[in-house]
mmCIF file of N, CA and C in Angstrom:
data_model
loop_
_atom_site.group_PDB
_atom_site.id
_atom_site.type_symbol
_atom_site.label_atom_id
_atom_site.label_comp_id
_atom_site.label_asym_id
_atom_site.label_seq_id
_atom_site.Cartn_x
_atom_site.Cartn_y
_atom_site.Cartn_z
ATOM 1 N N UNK A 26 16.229 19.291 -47.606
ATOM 2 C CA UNK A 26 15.862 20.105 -46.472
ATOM 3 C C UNK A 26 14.539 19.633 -45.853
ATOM 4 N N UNK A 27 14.099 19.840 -46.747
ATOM 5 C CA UNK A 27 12.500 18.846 -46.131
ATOM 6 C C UNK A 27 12.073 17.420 -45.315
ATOM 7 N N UNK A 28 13.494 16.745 -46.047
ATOM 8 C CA UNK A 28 13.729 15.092 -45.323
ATOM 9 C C UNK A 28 14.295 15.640 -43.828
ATOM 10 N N UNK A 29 14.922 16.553 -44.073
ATOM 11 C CA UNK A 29 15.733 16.622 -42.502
ATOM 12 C C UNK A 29 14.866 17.285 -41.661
ATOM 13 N N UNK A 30 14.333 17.986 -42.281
ATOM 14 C CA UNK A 30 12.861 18.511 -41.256
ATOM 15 C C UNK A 30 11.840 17.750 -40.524
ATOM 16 N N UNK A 31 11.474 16.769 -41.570
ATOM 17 C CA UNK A 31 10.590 15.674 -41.495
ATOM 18 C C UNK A 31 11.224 14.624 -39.960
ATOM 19 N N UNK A 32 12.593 14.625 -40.429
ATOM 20 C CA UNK A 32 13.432 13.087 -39.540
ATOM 21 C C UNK A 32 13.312 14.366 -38.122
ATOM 22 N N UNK A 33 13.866 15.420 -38.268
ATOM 23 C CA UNK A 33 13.640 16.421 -36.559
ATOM 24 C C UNK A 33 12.216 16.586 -36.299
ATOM 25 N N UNK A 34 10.867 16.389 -36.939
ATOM 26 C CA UNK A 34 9.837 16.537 -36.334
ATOM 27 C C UNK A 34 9.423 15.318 -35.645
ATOM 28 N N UNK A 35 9.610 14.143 -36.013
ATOM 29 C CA UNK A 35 9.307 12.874 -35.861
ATOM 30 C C UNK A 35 10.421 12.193 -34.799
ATOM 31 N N UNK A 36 11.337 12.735 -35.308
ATOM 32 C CA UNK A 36 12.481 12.483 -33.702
ATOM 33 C C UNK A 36 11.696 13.266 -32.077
ATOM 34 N N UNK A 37 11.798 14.447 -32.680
ATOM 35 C CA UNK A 37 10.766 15.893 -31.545
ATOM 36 C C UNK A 37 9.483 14.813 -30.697
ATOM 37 N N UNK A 38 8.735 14.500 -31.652
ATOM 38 C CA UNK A 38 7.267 13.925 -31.221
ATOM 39 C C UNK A 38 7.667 12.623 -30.738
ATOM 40 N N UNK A 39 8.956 11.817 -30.915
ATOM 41 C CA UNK A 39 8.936 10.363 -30.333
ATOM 42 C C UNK A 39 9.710 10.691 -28.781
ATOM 43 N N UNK A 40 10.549 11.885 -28.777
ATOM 44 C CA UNK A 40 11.222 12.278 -27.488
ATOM 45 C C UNK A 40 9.543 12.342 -26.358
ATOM 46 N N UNK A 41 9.245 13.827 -27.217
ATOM 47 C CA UNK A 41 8.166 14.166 -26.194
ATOM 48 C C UNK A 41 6.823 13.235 -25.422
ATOM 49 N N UNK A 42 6.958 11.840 -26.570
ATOM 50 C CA UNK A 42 5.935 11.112 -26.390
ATOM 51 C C UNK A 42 6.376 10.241 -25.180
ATOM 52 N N UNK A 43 7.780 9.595 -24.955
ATOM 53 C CA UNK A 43 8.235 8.985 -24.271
ATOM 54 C C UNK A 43 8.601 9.698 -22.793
ATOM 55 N N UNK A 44 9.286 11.156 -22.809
ATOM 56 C CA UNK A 44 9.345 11.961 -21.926
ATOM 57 C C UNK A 44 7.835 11.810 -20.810
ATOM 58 N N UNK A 45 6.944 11.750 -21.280
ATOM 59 C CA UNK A 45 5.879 11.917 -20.606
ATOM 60 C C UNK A 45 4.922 10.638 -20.279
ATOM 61 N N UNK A 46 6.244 9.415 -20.181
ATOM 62 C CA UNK A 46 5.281 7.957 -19.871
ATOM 63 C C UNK A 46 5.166 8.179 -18.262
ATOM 64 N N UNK A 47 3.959 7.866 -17.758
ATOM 65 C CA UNK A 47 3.897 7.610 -16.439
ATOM 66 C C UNK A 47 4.808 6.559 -15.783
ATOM 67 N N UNK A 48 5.228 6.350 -14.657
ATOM 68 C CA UNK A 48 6.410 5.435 -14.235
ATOM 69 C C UNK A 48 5.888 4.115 -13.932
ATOM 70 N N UNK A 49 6.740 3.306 -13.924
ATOM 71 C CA UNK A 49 5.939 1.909 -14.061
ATOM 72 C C UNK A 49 5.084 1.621 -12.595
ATOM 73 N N UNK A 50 3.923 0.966 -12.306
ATOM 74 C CA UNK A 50 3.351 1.037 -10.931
ATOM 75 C C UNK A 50 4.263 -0.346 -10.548
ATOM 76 N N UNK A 51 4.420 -0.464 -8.993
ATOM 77 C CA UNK A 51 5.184 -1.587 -8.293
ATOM 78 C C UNK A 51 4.127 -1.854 -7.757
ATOM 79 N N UNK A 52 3.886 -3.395 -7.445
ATOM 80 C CA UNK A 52 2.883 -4.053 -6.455
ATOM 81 C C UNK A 52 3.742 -5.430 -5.571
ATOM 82 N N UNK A 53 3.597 -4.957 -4.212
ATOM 83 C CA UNK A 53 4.502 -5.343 -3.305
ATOM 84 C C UNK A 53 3.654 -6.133 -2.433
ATOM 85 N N UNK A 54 2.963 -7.358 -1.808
ATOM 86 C CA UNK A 54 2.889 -7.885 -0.889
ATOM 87 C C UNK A 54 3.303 -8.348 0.068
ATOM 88 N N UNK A 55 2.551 -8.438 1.485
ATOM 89 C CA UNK A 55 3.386 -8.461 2.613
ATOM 90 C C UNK A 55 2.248 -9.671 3.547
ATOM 91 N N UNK A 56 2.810 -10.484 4.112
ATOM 92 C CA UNK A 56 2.233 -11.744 4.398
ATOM 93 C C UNK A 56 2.252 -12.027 5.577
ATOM 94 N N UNK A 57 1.372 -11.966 6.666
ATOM 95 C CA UNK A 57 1.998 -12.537 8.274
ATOM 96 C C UNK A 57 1.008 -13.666 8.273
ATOM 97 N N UNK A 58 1.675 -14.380 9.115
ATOM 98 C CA UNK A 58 1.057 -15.923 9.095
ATOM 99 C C UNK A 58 1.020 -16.320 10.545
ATOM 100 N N UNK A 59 0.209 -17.339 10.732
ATOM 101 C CA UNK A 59 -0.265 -17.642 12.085
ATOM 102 C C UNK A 59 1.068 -18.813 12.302
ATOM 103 N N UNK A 60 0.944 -19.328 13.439
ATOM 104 C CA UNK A 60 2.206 -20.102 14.032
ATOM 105 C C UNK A 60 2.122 -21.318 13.674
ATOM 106 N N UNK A 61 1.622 -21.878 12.817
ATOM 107 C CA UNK A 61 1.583 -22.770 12.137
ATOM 108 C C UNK A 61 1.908 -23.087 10.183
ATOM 109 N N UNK A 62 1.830 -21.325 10.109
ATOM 110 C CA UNK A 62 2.500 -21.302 8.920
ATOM 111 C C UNK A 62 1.598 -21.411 7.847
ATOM 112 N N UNK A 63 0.198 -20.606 8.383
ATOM 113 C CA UNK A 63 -1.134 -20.110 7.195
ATOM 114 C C UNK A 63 -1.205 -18.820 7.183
ATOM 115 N N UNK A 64 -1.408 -18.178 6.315
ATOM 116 C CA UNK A 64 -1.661 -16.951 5.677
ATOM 117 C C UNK A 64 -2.942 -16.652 6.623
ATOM 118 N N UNK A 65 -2.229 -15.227 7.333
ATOM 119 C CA UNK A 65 -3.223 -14.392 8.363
ATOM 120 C C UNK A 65 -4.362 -13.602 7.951
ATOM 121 N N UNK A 66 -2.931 -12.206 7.383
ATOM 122 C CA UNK A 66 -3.042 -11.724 6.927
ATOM 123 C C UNK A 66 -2.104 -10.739 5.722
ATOM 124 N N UNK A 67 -3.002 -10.396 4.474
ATOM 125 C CA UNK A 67 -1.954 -10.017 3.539
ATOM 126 C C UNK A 67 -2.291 -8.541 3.627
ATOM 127 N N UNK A 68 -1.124 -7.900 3.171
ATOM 128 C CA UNK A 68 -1.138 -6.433 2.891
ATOM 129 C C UNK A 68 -0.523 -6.065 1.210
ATOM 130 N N UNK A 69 -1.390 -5.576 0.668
ATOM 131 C CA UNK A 69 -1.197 -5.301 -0.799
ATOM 132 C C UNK A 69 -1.157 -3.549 -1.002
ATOM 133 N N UNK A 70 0.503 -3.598 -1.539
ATOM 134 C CA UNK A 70 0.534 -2.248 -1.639
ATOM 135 C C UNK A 70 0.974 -1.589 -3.434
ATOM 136 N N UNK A 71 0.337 -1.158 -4.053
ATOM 137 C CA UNK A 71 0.868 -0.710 -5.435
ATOM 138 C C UNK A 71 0.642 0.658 -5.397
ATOM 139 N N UNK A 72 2.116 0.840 -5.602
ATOM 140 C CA UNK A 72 2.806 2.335 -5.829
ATOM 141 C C UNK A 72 1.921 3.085 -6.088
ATOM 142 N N UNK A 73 1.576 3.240 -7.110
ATOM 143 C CA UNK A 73 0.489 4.557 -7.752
ATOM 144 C C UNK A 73 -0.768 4.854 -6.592
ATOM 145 N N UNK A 74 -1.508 4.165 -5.779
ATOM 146 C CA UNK A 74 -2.432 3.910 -5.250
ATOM 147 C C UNK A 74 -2.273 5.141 -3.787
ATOM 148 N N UNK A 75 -3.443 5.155 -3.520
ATOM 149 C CA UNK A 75 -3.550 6.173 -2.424
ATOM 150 C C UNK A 75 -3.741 5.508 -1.178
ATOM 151 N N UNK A 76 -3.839 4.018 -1.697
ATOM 152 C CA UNK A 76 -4.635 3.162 -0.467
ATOM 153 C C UNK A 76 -3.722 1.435 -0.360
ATOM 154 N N UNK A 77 -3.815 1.247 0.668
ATOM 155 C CA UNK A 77 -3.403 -0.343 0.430
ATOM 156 C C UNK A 77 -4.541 -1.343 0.632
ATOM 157 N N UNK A 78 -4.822 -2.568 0.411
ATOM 158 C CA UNK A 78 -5.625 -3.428 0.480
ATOM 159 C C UNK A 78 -5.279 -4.890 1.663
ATOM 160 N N UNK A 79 -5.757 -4.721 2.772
ATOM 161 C CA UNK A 79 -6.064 -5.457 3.313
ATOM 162 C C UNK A 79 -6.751 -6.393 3.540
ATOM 163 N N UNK A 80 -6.249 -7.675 3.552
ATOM 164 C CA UNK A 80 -6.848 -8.874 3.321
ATOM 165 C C UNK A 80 -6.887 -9.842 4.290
ATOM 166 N N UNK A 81 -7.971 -10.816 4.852
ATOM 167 C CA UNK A 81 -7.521 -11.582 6.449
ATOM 168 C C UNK A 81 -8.171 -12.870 6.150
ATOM 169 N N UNK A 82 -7.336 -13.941 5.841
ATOM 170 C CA UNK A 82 -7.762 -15.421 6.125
ATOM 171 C C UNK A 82 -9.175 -15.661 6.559
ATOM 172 N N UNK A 83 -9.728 -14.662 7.517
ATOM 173 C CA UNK A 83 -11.001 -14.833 8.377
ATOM 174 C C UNK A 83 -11.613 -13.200 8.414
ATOM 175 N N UNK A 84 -12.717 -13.164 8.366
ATOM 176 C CA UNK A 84 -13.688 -11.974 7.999
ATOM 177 C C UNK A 84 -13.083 -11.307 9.404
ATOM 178 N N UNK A 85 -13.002 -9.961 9.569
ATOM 179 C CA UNK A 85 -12.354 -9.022 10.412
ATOM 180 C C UNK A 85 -13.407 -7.799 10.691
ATOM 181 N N UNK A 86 -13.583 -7.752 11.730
ATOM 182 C CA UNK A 86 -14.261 -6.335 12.298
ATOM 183 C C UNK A 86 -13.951 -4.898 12.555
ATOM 184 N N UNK A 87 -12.270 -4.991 12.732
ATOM 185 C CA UNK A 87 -12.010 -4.013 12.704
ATOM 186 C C UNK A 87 -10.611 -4.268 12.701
ATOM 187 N N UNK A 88 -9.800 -3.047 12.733
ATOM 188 C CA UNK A 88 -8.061 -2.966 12.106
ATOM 189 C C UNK A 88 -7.578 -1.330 12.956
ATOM 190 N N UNK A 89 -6.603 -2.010 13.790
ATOM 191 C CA UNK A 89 -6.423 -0.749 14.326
ATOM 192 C C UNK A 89 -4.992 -0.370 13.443
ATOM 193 N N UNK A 90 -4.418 0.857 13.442
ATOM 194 C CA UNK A 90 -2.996 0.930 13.441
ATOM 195 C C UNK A 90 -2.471 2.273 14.647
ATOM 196 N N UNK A 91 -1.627 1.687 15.351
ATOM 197 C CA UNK A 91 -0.900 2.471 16.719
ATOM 198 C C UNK A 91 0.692 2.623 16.853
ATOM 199 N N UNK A 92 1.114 3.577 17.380
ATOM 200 C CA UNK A 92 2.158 4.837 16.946
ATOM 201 C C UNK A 92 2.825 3.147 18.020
ATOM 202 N N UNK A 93 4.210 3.039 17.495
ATOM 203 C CA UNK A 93 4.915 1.379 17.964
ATOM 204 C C UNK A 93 5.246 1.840 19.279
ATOM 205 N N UNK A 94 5.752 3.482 19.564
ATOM 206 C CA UNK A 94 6.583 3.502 20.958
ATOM 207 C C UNK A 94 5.489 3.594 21.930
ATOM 208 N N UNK A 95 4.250 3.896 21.935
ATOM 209 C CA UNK A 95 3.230 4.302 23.096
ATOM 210 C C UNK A 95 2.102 3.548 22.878
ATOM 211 N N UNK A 96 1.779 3.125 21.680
ATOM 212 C CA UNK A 96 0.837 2.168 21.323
ATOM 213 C C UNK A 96 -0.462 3.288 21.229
ATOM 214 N N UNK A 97 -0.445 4.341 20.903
ATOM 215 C CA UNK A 97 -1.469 5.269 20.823
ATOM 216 C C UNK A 97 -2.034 5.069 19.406
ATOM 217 N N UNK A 98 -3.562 5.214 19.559
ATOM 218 C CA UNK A 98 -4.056 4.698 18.388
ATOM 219 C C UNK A 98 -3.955 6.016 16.985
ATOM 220 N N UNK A 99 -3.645 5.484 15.955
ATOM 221 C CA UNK A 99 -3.443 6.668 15.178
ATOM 222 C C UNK A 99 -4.263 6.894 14.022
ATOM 223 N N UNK A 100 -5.172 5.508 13.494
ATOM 224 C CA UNK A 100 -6.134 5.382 12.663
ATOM 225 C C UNK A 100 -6.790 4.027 12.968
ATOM 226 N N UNK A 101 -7.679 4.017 12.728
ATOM 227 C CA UNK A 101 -8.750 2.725 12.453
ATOM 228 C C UNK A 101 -10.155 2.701 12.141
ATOM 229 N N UNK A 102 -10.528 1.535 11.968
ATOM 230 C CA UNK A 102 -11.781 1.387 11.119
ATOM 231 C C UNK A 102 -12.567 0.245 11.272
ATOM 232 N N UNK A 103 -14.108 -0.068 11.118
ATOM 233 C CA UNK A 103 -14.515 -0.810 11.770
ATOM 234 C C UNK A 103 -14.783 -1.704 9.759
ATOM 235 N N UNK A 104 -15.291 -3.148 10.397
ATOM 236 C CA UNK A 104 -14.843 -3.826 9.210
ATOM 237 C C UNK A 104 -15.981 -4.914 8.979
ATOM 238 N N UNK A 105 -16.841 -4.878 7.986
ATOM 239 C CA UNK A 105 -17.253 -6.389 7.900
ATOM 240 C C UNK A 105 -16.972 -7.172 6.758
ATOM 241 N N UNK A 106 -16.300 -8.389 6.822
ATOM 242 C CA UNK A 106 -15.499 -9.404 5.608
ATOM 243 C C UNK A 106 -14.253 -9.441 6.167
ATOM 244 N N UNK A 107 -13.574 -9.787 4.792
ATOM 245 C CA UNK A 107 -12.354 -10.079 4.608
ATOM 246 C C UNK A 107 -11.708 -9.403 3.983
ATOM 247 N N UNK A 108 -11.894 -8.084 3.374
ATOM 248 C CA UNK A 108 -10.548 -7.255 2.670
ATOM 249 C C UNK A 108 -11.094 -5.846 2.995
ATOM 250 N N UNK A 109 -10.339 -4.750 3.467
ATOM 251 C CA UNK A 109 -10.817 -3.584 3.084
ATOM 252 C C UNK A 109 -9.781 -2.636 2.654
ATOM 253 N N UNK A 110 -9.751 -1.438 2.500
ATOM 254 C CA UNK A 110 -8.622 -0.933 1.958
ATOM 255 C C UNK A 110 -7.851 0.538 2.906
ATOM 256 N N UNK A 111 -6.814 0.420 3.194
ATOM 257 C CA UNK A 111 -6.105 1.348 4.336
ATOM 258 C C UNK A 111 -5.603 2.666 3.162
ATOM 259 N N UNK A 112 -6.216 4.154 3.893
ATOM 260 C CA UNK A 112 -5.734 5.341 2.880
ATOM 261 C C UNK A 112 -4.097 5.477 3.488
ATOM 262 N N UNK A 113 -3.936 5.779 2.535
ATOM 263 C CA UNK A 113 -1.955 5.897 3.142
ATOM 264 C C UNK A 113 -1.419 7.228 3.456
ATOM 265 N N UNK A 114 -2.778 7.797 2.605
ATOM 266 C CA UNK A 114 -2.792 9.361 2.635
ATOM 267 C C UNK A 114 -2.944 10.313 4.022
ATOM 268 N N UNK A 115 -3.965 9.400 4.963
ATOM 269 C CA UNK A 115 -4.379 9.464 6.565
ATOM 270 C C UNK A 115 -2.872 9.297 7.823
ATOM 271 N N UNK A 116 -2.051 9.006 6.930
ATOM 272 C CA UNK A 116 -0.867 8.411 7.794
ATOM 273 C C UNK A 116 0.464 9.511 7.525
ATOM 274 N N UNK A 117 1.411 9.596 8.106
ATOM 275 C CA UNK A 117 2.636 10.049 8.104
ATOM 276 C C UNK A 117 4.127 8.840 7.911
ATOM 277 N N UNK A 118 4.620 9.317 7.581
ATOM 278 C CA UNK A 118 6.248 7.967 7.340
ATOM 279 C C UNK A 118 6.110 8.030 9.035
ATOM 280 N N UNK A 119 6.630 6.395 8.616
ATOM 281 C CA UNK A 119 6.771 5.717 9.933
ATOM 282 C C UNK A 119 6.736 4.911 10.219
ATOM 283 N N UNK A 120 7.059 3.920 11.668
ATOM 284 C CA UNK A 120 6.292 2.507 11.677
ATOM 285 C C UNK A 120 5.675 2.566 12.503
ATOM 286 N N UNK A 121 4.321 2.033 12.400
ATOM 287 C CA UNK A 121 3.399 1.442 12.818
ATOM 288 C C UNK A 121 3.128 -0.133 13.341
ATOM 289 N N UNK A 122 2.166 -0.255 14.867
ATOM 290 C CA UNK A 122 2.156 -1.623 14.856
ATOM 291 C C UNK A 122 0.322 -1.150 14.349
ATOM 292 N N UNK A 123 -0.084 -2.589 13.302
ATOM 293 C CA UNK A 123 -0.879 -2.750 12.771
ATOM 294 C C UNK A 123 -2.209 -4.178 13.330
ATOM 295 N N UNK A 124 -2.952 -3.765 14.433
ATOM 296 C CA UNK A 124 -4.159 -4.762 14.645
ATOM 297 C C UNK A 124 -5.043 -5.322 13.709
ATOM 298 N N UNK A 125 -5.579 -6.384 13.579
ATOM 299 C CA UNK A 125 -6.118 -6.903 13.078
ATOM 300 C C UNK A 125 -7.225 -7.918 13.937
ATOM 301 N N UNK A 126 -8.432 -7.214 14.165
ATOM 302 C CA UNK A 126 -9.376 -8.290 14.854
ATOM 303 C C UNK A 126 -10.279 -8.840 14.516
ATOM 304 N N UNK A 127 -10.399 -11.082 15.045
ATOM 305 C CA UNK A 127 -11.094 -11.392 14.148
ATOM 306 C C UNK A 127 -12.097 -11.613 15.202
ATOM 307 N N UNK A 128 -13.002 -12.407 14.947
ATOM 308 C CA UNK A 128 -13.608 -13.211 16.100
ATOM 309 C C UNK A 128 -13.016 -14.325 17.255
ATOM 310 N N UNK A 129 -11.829 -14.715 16.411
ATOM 311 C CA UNK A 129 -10.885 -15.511 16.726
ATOM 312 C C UNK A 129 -9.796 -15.175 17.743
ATOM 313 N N UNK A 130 -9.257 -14.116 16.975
ATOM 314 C CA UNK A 130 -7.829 -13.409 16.664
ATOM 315 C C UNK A 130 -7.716 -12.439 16.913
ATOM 316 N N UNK A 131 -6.577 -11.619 17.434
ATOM 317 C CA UNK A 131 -5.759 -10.431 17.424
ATOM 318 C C UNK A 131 -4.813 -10.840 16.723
ATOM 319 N N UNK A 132 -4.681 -10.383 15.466
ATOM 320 C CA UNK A 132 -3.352 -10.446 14.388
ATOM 321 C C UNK A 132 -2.706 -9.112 14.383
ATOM 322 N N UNK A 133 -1.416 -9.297 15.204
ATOM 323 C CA UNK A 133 -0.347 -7.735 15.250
ATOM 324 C C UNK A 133 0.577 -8.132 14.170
ATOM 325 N N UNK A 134 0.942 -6.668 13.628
ATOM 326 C CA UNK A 134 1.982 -6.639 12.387
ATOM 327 C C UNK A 134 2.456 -5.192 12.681
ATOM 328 N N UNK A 135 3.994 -5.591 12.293
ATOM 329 C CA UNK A 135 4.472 -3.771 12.172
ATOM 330 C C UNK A 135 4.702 -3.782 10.564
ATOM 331 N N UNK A 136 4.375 -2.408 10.690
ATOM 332 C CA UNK A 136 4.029 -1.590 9.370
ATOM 333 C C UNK A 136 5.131 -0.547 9.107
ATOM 334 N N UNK A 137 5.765 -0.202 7.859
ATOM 335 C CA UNK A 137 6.407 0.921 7.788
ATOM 336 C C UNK A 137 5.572 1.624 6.740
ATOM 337 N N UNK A 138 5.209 2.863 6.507
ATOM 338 C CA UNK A 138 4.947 3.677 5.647
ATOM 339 C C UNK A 138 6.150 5.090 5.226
ATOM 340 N N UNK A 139 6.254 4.935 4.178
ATOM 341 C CA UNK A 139 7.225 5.945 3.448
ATOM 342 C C UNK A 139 6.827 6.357 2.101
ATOM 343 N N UNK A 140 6.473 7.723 2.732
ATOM 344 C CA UNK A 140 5.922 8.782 1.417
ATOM 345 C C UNK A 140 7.087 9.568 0.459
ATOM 346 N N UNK A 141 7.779 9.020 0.292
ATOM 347 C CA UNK A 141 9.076 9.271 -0.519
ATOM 348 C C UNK A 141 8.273 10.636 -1.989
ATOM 349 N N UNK A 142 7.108 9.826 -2.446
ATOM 350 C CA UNK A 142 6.326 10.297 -3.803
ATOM 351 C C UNK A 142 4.456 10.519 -3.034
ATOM 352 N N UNK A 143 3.601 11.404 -3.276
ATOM 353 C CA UNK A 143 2.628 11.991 -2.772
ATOM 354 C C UNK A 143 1.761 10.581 -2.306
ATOM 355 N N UNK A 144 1.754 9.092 -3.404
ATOM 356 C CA UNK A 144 1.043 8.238 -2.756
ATOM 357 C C UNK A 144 1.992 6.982 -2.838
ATOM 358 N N UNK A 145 3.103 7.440 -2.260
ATOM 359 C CA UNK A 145 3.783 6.325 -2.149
ATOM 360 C C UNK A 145 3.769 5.376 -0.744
ATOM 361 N N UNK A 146 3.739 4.115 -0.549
ATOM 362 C CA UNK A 146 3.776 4.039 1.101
ATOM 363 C C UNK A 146 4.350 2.058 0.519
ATOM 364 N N UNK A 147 4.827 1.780 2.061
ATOM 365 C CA UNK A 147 5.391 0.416 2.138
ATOM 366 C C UNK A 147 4.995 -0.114 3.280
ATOM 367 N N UNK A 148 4.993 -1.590 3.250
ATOM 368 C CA UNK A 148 4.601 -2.221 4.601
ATOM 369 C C UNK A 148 5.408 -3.354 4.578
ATOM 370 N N UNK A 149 6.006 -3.464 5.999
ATOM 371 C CA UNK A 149 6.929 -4.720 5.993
ATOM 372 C C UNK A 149 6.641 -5.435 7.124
#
């Protein structure tokens, strides 16, 4: 009686331990490239995260993102370098066209965001 007690407590505690793993995080990159076929700019998005990470070949001042049918601006931010990080949380599902300005450059990208899970979001 005691062995079988023992094997249901230890079964109990390996269920409950596994029941409660956090889900695996996904990390998805997204790449637009200039017309020659160099890396512009990257967009780094991992699941768990509240934010994505933006990254630009060339130090960037600022990053707009605007609603695709009217081009109305819906977030942005002013920038000095090369990476900063976009809240996903500031945004609604949707697509977005996504600015990127360098000294150089206007780098446009469309963006989808989908909050499927509280900080979930995608960019394509």
């Amino acid at each position: 009686m005691k062995k079988i007690l023992f094997t249901l407590a230890i079964t109990l505690t390996g269920l409950a331990t596994y029941a409660q793993e956090a889900p695996k995080e996904t990390v998805t990159k997204y790449v637009t490239t200039f017309p020659n076929g160099e890396e512009a700019i990257t967009i780094t998005d991992k699941s768990n995260s509240s934010s994505m990470e933006l990254a630009s070949a060339d130090n960037f001042y600022k990053y707009e993102i605007l609603e695709t049918a009217n081009h109305e601006l819906v977030h942005g931010e002013s920038n000095s370098g090369k990476i900063c990080a976009i809240d996903k949380t500031k945004l609604e599902e949707g697509t977005y066209t996504l600015k990127v300005y360098t000294e150089d450059f206007v780098i446009t990208s469309d963006i989808t965001i989908s909050n499927d899970e509280a900080t979930k979001g995608s960019i394509q």
